[in-house]
mmCIF file of C-alpha atoms and ligand atoms in Angstrom:
data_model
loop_
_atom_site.group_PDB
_atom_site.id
_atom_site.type_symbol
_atom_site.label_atom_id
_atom_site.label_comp_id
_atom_site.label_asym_id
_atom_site.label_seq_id
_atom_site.Cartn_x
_atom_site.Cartn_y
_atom_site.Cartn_z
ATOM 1 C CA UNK A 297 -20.169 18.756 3.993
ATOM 2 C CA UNK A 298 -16.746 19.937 5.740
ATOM 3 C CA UNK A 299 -13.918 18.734 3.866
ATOM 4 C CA UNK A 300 -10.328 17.908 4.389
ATOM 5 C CA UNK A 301 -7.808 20.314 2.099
ATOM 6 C CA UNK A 302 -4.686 20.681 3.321
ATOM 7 C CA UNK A 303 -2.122 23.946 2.983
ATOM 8 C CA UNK A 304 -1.282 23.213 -0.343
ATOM 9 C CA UNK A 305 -4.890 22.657 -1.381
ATOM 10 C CA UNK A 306 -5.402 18.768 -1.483
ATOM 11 C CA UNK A 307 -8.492 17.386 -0.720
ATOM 12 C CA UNK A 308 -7.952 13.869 1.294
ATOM 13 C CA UNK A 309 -10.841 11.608 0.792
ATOM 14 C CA UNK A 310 -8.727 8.350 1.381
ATOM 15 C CA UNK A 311 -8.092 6.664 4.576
ATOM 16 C CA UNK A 312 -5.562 3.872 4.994
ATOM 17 C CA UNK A 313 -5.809 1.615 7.859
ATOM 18 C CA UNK A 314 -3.265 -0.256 9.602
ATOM 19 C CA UNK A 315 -5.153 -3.186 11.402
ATOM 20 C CA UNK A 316 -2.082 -4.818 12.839
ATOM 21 C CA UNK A 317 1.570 -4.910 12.285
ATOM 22 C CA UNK A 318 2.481 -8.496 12.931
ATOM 23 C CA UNK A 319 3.119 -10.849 9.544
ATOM 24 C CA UNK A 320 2.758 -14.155 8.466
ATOM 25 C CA UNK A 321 5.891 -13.284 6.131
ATOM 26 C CA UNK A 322 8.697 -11.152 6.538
ATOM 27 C CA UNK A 323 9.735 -9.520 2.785
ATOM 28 C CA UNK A 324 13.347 -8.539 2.682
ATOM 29 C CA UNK A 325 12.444 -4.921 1.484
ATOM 30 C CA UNK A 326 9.738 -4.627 4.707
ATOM 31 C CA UNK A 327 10.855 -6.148 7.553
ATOM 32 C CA UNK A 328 14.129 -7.877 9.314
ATOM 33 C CA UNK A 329 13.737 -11.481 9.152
ATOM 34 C CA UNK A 330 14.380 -11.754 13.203
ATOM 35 C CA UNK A 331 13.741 -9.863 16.349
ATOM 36 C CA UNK A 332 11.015 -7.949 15.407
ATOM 37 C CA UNK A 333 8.942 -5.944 17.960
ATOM 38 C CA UNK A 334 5.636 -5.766 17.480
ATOM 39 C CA UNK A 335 2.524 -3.574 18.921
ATOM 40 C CA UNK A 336 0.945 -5.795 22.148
ATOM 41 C CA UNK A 337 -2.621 -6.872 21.519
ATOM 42 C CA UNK A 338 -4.321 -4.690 23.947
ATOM 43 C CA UNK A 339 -2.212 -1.646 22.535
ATOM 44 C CA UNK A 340 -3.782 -2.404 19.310
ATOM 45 C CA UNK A 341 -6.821 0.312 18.160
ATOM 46 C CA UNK A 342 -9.957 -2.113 18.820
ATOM 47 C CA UNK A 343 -12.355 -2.387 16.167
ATOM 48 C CA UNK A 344 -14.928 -0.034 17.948
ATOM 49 C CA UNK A 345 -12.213 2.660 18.138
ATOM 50 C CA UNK A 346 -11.264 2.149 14.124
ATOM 51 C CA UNK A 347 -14.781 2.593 13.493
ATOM 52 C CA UNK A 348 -15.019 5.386 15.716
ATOM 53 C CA UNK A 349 -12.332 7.314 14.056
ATOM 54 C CA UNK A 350 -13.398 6.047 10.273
ATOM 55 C CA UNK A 351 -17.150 7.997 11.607
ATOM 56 C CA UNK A 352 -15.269 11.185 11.939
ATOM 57 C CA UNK A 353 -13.458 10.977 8.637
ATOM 58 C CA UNK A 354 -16.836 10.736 6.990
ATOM 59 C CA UNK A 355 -18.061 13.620 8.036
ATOM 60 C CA UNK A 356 -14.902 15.311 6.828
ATOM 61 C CA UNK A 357 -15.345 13.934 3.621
ATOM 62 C CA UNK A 358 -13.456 10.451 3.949
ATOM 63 C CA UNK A 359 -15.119 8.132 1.284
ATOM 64 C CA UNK A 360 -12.388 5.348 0.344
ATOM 65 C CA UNK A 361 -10.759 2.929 2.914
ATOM 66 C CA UNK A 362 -7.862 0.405 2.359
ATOM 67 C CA UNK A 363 -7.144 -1.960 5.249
ATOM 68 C CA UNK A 364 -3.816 -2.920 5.601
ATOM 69 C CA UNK A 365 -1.297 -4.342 8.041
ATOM 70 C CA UNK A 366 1.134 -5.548 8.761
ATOM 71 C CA UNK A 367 -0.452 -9.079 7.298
ATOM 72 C CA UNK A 368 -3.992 -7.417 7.951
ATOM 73 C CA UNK A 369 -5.683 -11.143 7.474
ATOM 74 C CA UNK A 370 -4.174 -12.388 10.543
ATOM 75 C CA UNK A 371 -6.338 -9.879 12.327
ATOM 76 C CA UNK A 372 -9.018 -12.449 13.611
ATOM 77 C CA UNK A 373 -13.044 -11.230 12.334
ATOM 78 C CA UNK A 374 -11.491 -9.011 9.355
ATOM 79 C CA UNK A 375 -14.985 -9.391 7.986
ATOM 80 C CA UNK A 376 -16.817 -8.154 10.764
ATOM 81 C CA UNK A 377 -14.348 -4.772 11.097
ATOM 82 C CA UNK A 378 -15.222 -4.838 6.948
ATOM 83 C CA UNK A 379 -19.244 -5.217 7.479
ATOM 84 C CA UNK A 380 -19.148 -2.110 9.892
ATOM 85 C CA UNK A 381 -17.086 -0.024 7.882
ATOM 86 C CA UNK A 382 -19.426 -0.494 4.811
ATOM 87 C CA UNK A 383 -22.211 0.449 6.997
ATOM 88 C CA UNK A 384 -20.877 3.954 7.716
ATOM 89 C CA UNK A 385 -22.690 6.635 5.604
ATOM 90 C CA UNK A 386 -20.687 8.543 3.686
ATOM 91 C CA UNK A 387 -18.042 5.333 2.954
ATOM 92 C CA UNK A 388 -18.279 4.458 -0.727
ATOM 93 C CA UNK A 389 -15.139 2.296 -1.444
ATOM 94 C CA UNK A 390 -13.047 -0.339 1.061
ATOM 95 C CA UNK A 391 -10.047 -1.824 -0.634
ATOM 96 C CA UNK A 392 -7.688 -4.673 1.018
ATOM 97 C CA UNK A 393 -4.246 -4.439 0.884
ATOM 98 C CA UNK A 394 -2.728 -8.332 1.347
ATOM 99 C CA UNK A 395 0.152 -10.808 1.033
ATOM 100 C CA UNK A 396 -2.484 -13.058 -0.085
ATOM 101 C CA UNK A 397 -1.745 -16.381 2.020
ATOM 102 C CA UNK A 398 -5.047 -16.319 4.207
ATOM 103 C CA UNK A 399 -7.232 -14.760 1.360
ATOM 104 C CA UNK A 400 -8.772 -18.189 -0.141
ATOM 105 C CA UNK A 401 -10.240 -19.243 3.283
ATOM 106 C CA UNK A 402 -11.027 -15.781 3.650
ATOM 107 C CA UNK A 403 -12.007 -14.521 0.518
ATOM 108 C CA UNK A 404 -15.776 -15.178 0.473
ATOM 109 C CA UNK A 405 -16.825 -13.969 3.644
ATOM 110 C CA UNK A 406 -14.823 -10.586 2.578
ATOM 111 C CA UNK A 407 -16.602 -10.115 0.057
ATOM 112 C CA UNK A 408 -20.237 -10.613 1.661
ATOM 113 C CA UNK A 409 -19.065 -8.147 3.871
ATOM 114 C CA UNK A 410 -18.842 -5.701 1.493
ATOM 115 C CA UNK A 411 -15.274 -5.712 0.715
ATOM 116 C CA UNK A 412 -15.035 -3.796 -2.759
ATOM 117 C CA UNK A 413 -11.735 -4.573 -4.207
ATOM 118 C CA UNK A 414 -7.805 -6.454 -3.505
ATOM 119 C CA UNK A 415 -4.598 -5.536 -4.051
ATOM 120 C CA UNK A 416 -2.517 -8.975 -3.541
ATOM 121 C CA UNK A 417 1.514 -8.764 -3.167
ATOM 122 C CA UNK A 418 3.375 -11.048 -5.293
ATOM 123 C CA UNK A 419 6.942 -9.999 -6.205
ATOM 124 C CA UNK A 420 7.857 -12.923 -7.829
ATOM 125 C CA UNK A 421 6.098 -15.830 -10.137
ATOM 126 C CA UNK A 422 8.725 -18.356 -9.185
ATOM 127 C CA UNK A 423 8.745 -20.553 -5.725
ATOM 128 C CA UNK A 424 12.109 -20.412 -4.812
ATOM 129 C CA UNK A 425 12.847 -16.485 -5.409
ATOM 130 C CA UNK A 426 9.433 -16.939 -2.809
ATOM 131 C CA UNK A 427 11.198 -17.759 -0.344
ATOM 132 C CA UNK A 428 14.185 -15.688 -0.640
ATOM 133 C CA UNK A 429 11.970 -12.595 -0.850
ATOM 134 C CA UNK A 430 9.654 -13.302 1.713
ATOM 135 C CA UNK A 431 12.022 -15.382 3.603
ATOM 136 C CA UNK A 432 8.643 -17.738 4.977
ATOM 137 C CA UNK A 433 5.332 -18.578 3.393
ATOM 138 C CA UNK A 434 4.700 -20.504 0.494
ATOM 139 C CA UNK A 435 3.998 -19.199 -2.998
ATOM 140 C CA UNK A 436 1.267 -21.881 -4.099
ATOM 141 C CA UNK A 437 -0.910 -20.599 -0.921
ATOM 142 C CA UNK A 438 -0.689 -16.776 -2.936
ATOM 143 C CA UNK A 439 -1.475 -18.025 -5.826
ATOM 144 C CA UNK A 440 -4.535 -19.754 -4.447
ATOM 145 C CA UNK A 441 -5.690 -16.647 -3.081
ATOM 146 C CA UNK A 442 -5.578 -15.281 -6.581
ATOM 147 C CA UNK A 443 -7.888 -17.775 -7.942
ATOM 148 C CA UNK A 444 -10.333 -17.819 -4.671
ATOM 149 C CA UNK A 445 -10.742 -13.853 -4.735
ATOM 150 C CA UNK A 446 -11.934 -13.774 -8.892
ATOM 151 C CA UNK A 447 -13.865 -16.935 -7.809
ATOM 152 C CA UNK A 448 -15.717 -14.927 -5.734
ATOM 153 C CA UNK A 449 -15.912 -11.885 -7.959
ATOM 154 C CA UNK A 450 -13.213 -9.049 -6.831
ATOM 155 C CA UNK A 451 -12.854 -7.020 -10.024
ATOM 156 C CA UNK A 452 -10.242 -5.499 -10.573
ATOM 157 C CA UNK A 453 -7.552 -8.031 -9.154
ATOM 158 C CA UNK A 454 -4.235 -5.828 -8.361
ATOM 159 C CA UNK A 455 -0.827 -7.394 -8.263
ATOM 160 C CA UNK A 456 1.806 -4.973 -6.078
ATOM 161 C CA UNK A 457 4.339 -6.031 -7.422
ATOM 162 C CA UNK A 458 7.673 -4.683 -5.547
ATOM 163 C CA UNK A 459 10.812 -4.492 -8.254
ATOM 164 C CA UNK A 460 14.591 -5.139 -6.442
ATOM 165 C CA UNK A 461 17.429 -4.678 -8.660
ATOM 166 C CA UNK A 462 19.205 -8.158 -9.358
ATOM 167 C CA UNK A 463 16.265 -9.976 -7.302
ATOM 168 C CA UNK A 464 13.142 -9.970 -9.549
ATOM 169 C CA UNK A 465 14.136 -7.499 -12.362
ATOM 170 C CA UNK A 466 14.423 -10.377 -14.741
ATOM 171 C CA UNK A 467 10.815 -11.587 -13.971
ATOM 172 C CA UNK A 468 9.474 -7.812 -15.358
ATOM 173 C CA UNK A 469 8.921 -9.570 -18.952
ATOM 174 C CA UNK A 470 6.581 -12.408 -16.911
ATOM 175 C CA UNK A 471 4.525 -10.108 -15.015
ATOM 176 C CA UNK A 472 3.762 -7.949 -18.098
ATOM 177 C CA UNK A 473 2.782 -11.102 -20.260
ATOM 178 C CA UNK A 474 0.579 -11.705 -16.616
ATOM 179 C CA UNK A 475 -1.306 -8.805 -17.719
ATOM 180 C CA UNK A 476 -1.353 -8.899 -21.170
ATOM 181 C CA UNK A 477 -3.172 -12.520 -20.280
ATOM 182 C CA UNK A 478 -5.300 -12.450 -17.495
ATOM 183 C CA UNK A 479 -7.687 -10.358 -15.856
ATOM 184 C CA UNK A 480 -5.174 -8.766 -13.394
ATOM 185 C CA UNK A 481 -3.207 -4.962 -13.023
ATOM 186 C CA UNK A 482 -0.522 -5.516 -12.261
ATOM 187 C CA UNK A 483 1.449 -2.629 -9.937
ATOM 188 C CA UNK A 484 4.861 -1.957 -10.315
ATOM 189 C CA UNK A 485 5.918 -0.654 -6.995
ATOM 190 C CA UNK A 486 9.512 1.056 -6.748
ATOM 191 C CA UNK A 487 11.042 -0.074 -3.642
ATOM 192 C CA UNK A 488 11.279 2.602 -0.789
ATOM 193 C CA UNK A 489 13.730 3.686 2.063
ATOM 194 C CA UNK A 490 10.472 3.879 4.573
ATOM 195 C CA UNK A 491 12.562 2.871 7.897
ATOM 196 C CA UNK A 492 14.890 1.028 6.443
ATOM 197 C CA UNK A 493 19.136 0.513 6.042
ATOM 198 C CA UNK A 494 20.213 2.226 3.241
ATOM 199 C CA UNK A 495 22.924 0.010 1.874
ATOM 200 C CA UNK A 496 20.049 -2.673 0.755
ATOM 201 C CA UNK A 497 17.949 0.266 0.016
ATOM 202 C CA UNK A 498 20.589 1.478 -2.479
ATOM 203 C CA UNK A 499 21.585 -2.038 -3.874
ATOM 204 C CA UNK A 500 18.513 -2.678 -5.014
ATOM 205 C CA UNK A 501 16.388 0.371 -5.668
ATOM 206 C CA UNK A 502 15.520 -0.045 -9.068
ATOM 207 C CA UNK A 503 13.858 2.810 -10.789
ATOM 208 C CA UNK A 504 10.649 1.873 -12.875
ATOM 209 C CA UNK A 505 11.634 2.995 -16.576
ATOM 210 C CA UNK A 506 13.122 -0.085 -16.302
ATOM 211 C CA UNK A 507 9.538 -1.692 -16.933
ATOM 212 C CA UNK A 508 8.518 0.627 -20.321
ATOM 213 C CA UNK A 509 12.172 -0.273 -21.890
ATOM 214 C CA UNK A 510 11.258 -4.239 -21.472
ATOM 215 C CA UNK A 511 7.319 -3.764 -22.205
ATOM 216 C CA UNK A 512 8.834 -1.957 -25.774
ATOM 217 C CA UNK A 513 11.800 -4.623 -26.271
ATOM 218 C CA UNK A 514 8.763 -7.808 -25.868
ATOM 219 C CA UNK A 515 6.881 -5.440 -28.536
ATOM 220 C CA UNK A 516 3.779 -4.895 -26.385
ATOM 221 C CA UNK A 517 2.425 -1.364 -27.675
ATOM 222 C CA UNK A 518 1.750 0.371 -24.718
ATOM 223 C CA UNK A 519 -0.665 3.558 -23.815
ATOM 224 C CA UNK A 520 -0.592 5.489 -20.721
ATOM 225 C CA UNK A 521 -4.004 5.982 -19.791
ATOM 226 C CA UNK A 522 -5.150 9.378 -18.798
ATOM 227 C CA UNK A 523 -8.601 8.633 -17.494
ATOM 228 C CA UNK A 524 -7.940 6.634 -14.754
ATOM 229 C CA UNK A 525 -6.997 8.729 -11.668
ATOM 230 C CA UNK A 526 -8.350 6.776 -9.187
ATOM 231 C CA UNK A 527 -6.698 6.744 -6.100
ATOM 232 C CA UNK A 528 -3.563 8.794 -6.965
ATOM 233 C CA UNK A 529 -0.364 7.461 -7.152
ATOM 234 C CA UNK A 530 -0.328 4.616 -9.951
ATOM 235 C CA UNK A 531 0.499 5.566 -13.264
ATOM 236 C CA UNK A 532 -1.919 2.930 -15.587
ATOM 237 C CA UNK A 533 -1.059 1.695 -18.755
ATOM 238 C CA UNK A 534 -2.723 -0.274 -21.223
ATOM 239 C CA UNK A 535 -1.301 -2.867 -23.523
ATOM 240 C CA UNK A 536 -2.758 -2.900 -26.920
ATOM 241 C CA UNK A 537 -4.974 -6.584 -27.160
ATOM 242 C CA UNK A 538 -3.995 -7.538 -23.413
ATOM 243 C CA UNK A 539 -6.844 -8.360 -21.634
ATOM 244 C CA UNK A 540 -5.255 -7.050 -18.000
ATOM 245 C CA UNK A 541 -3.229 -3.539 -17.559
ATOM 246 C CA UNK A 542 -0.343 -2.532 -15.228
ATOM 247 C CA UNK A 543 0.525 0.228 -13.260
ATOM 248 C CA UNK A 544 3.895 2.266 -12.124
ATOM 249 C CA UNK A 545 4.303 3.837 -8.964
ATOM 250 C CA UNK A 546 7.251 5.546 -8.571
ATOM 251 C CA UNK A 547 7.610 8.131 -5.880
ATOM 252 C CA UNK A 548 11.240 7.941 -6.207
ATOM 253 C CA UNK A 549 11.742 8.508 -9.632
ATOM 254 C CA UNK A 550 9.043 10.882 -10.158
ATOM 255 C CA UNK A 551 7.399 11.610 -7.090
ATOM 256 C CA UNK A 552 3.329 12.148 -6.712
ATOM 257 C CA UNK A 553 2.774 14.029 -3.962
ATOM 258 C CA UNK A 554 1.171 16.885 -5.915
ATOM 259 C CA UNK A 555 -1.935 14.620 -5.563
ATOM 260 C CA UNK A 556 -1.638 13.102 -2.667
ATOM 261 C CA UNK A 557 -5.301 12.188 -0.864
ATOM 262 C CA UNK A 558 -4.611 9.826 1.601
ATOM 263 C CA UNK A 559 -4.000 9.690 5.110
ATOM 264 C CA UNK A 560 -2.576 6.774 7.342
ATOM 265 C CA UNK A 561 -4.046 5.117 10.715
ATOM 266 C CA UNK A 562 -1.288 3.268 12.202
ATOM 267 C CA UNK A 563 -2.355 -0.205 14.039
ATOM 268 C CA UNK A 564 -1.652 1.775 17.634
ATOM 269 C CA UNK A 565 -3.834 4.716 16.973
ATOM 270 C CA UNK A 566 -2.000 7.360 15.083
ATOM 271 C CA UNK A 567 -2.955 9.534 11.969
ATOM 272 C CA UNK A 568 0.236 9.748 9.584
ATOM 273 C CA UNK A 569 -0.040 12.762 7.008
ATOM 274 C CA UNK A 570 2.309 11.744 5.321
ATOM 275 C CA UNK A 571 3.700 8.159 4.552
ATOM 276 C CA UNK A 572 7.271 9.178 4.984
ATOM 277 C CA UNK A 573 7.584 11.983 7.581
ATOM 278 C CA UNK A 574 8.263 11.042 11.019
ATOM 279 C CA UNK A 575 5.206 13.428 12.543
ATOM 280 C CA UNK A 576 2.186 11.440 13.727
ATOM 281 C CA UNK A 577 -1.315 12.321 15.655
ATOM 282 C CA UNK A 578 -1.925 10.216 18.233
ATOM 283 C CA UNK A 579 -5.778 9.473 18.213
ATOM 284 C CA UNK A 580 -6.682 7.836 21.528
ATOM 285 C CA UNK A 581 -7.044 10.515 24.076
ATOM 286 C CA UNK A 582 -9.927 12.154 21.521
ATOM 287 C CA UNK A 583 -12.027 8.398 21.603
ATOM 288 C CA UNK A 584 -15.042 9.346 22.669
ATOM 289 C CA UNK A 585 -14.798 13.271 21.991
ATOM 290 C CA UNK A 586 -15.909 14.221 18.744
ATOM 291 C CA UNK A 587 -14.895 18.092 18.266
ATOM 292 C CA UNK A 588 -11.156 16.489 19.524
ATOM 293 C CA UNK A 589 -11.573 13.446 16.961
ATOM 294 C CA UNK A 590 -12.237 16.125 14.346
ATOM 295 C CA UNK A 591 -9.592 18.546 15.407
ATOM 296 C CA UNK A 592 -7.013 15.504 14.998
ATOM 297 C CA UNK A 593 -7.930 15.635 11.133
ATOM 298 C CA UNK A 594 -7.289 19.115 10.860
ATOM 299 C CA UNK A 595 -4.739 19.249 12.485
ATOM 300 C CA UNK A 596 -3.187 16.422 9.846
ATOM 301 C CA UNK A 597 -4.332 18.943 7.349
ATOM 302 C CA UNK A 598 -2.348 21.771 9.052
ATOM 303 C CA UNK A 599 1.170 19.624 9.351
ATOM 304 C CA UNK A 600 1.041 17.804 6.311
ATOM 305 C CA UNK A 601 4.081 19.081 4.268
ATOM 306 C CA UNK A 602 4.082 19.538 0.319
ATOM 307 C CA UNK A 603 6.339 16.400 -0.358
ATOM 308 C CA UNK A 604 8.598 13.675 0.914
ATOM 309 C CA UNK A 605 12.211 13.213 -0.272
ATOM 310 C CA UNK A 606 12.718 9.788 -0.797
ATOM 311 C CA UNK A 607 14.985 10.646 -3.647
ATOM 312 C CA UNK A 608 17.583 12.709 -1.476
ATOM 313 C CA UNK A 609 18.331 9.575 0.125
ATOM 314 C CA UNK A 610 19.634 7.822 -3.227
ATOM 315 C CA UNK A 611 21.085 11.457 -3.668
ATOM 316 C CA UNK A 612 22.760 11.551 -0.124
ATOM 317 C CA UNK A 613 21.179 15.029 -0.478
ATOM 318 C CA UNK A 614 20.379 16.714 2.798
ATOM 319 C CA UNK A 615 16.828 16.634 4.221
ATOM 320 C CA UNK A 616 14.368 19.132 4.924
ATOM 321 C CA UNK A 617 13.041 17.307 7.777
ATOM 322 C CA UNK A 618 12.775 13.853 9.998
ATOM 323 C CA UNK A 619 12.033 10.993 8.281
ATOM 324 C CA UNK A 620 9.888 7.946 9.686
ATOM 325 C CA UNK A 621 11.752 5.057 11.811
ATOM 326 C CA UNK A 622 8.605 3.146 11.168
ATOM 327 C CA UNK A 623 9.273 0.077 9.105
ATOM 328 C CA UNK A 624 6.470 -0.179 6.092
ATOM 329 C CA UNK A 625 4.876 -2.832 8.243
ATOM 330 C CA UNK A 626 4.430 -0.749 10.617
ATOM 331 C CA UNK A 627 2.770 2.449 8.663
ATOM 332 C CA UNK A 628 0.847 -0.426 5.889
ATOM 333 C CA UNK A 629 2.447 1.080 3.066
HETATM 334 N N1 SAM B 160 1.042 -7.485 4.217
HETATM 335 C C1 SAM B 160 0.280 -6.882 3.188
HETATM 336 C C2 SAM B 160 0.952 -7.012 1.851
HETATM 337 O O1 SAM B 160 2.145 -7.332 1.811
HETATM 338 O O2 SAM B 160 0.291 -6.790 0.844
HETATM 339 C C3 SAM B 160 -0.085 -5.447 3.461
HETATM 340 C C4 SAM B 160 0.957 -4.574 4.094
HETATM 341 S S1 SAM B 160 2.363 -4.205 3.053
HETATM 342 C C5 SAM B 160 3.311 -3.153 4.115
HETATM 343 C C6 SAM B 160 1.634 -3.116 1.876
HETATM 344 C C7 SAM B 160 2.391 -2.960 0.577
HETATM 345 O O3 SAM B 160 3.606 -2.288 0.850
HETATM 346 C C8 SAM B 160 2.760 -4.275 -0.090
HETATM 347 O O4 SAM B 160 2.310 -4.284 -1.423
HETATM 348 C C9 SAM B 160 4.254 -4.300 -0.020
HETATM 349 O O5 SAM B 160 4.810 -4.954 -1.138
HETATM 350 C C10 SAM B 160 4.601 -2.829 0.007
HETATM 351 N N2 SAM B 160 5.896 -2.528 0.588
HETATM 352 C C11 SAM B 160 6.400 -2.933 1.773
HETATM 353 N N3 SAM B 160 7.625 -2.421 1.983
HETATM 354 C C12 SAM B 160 7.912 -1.663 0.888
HETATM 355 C C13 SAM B 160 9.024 -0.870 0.494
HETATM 356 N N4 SAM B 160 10.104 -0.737 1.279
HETATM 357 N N5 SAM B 160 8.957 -0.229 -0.682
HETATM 358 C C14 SAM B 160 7.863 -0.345 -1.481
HETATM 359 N N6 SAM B 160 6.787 -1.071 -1.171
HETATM 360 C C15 SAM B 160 6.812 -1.725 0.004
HETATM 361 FE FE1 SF4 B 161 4.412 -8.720 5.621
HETATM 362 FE FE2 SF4 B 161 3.355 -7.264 3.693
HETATM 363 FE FE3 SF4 B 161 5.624 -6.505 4.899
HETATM 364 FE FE4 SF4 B 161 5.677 -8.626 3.343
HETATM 365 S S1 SF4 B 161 5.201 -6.527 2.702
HETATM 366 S S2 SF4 B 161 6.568 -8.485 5.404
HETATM 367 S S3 SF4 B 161 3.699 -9.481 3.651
HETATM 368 S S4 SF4 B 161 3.651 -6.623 5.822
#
């Protein structure tokens, strides 16, 4: 089996896919709430060519999947895309990455399809702050999603859970009773400058410590726990008696690029190396061409660079490089 390392020596067995980049929503840290642009349909990558491209990863040692967007449920026959991509040999895990509202209609047909696990954004517990944050959408129909994907047996249930300084910091005590409570992880998610203006950036970057000084003031003992690796990034903790766990990820605080697995498949056909980076490998003129299709992925292996500097931005700190003017909806997080 070839594999994917890159120059520093990390081997990339993850594959996140960007199925469209049009929402339902339109989350004040992800998107403008007016005159967005978005990718035309027939500039989209088709399901054949996503499968096409997933085929090649395989054989290069691509095993996990997360399908994102974008609102990635708004894609119409998710399931179907799902069904083929669990059919590839070599694929072994395909995770969903969703704002939830669609999931309960959705939900069961996901999972016959093979769908293996959900991550569901909810930033806030409360209706109103709903609205603010995601400026449309309705925080009963996320909720339902919730219930509809344990219903049908999606285990472990994932919460991203984006924290904004003087927007939902005052909800972290809620979220971590959440977990202590239910079945669910709950992901703390620092808030990023991915293609974004800085001033909101910087107004309400909060930095994730914040979440282990109110998990020790409500008394919860807490345990980082060392076994679970998983997919890279998140940093899991365990509460002692909870029934549910959460999770930090904090690539501005304390950034985890030293482990970094995962490359990016934007909705219009182009492998990202790295989430933050402005390079990108456009796929479509090697559909069809195997040895090319490969050489793309190598080629991401060749470019990908050691780390992103997220934190020079809060720093004002001068850059090494270009970054992204992709919004997050755009790239799929
Ligand atoms: N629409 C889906 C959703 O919201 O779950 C999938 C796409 S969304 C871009 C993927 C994840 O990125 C979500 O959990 C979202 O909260 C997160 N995200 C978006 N913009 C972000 C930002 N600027 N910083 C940190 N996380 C962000
Ligand atoms: Fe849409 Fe997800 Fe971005 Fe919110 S975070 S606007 S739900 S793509």
């Amino acid at each position: 089996m070839q594999t994917l390392t890159d120059r520093f020596g990390r081997h990339h067995n993850y594959l996140r896919i960007s199925v469209t980049d049009r929402c339902n929503l339109r989350c004040l840290y992800c998107m403008p709430e007016e005159g967005v642009e978005f990718t035309e349909a027939s500039n989209l990558m088709s399901y054949d060519e996503i499968v096409e491209v997933v085929k090649s990863g395989a054989l290069l040692g691509i095993k996990k999947l997360r399908i994102t967007g974008g609102e990635p449920l708004i894609r119409p026959d998710l399931d179907k895309l799902i069904a083929r991509l669990s059919a590839i040999s070599g694929i072994e895990d395909i995770a969903l990455t969703t704002n939830g509202v669609f999931l309960a209609k959705q939900a069961k047909a996901l999972k016959a399809a093979g769908l293996n696990r959900v991550n569901i954004s909810l930033d806030t517990l409360d209706p109103a702050r709903f609205k603010f944050i995601a400026r449309r959408g309705d925080l009963k129909r996320v909720m339902e999603g919730i219930e509809a994907a344990a219903e049908v047996g999606f285990h472990p249930i994932k919460l991203n859970c984006v924290l904004l300084k003087n927007v939902n910091e005052d909800e972290i005590a809620q979220f971590l009773k959440l977990a202590y409570e239910q079945p669910l992880h709950v992901r703390f998610i620092e808030y990023m400058p991915i293609g974004h203006d800085d001033d909101n950036w910087k107004n309400h970057y909060l930095p994730l410590s914040r979440v282990l000084e109110i998990a020790h003031e409500q008394k919860y003992q807490v345990r980082r726990r060392e076994d679970v690796h998983g997919n890279g990034p998140s940093e899991d903790w365990e509460m002692k008696g909870g029934i549910g766990s959460f999770g930090l990820i904090h690539p501005i605080s304390d950034h985890f690029c030293k482990n970094c697995n995962r490359l990016r498949l934007t909705a219009d056909g182009n492998i990202k190396p790295c989430l933050y980076w402005v390079d990108e490998l456009n796929v479509r003129h090697a559909l069809g061409d195997p040895i090319a299709m490969r050489d793309i992925f190598y080629k991401a292996m060749d470019i990908k660079p050691e780390n992103h500097e997220m934190a020079a931005k809060l720093l004002n700190g001068a850059q090494t490089h270009v970054p992204t003017d992709r919004r997050m909806s755009q790239i799929g997080g």
